[in-house]
CSV table of C-alpha atoms in Angstrom, one decimal:
chain,number,residue,atom,x,y,z
A,571,MET,CA,3.7,-21.3,-14.1
A,572,SER,CA,1.9,-18.1,-15.3
A,573,GLY,CA,4.8,-16.1,-16.3
A,574,HIS,CA,3.7,-13.3,-14.0
A,575,ARG,CA,6.1,-11.6,-11.5
A,576,GLU,CA,3.8,-9.2,-9.9
A,577,GLY,CA,0.8,-10.2,-7.5
A,578,CYS,CA,2.5,-13.5,-6.8
A,579,GLU,CA,2.2,-15.4,-3.4
A,580,VAL,CA,4.1,-18.2,-1.7
A,581,ALA,CA,2.1,-21.3,-2.0
A,582,HIS,CA,2.9,-24.5,0.1
A,583,ILE,CA,3.1,-27.8,-2.0
A,584,CYS,CA,2.3,-29.8,1.2
A,585,PRO,CA,-0.1,-27.3,3.2
A,586,ARG,CA,1.0,-26.1,6.6
A,587,GLY,CA,-2.2,-27.6,8.1
A,588,ILE,CA,-1.0,-31.2,7.3
A,589,ASN,CA,2.2,-30.9,9.5
A,590,ASP,CA,1.4,-34.2,11.1
A,591,TRP,CA,1.0,-36.0,7.8
A,592,PHE,CA,4.2,-34.4,6.6
A,593,HIS,CA,6.2,-35.9,9.4
A,594,ALA,CA,4.4,-39.2,9.6
A,595,ASN,CA,5.3,-39.7,6.0
A,596,GLU,CA,9.0,-38.6,6.5
A,597,MET,CA,8.5,-35.9,4.0
A,598,GLN,CA,11.3,-33.9,5.8
A,599,ARG,CA,13.9,-36.1,4.0
A,600,TYR,CA,13.2,-34.1,0.8
A,601,ILE,CA,13.8,-30.6,2.3
A,602,LEU,CA,17.0,-28.7,1.3
A,603,ASP,CA,17.9,-27.2,4.8
A,604,HIS,CA,18.2,-30.2,7.1
A,605,ARG,CA,18.7,-28.1,10.1
A,606,LYS,CA,15.0,-27.3,10.1
A,607,SER,CA,13.0,-29.5,12.3
A,608,GLY,CA,9.5,-29.9,13.7
A,609,SER,CA,7.1,-27.4,12.2
A,610,GLU,CA,9.7,-25.4,10.5
A,611,ALA,CA,10.6,-28.3,8.1
A,612,ILE,CA,7.3,-27.9,6.3
A,613,ASN,CA,8.2,-24.2,5.5
A,614,ASP,CA,11.5,-25.2,3.6
A,615,LEU,CA,12.1,-23.8,0.2
A,616,SER,CA,11.6,-27.3,-1.4
A,617,ASN,CA,7.9,-27.1,-0.4
A,618,VAL,CA,7.1,-23.8,-1.7
A,619,LEU,CA,6.5,-22.1,-5.0
A,620,LEU,CA,5.3,-18.7,-6.1
A,621,LEU,CA,1.9,-18.5,-7.8
A,622,ARG,CA,-0.3,-15.7,-9.0
A,623,ALA,CA,-2.8,-15.0,-6.1
A,624,ASP,CA,-5.8,-16.5,-8.1
A,625,LEU,CA,-3.9,-19.6,-9.0
A,626,HIS,CA,-2.8,-19.9,-5.4
A,627,PHE,CA,-6.4,-19.8,-4.2
A,628,SER,CA,-7.3,-22.5,-6.9
A,629,PHE,CA,-4.4,-24.7,-5.9
A,630,ASP,CA,-5.5,-24.5,-2.2
A,631,VAL,CA,-9.1,-25.5,-3.0
A,632,PRO,CA,-7.9,-27.8,-4.9
A,633,LYS,CA,-8.9,-27.2,-8.4
A,634,PHE,CA,-5.7,-28.4,-9.9
A,635,VAL,CA,-2.7,-30.3,-8.8
A,636,PHE,CA,0.9,-30.9,-10.1
A,637,VAL,CA,1.8,-34.3,-11.2
A,638,PRO,CA,5.4,-35.4,-11.8
A,639,LYS,CA,6.1,-36.3,-15.3
A,640,GLY,CA,7.7,-39.8,-15.7
A,641,LYS,CA,10.8,-40.3,-17.8
A,642,ASN,CA,10.1,-41.5,-21.2
């Protein structure tokens, strides 16, 4: 997103603190490694992205969100 390679951190799209919501809404169906279960499913690569530290903080607050772009 920022084009930076240094000072980046792993950010969770669905935060680890909402593990119950993650499973109640069957979000584990979207993970890449279906061998993961329970609390490990939320740590799958499909639920993380690299963000510069300041953007990670702003994403967690939340000051911004990602919205899927529809097909036109």
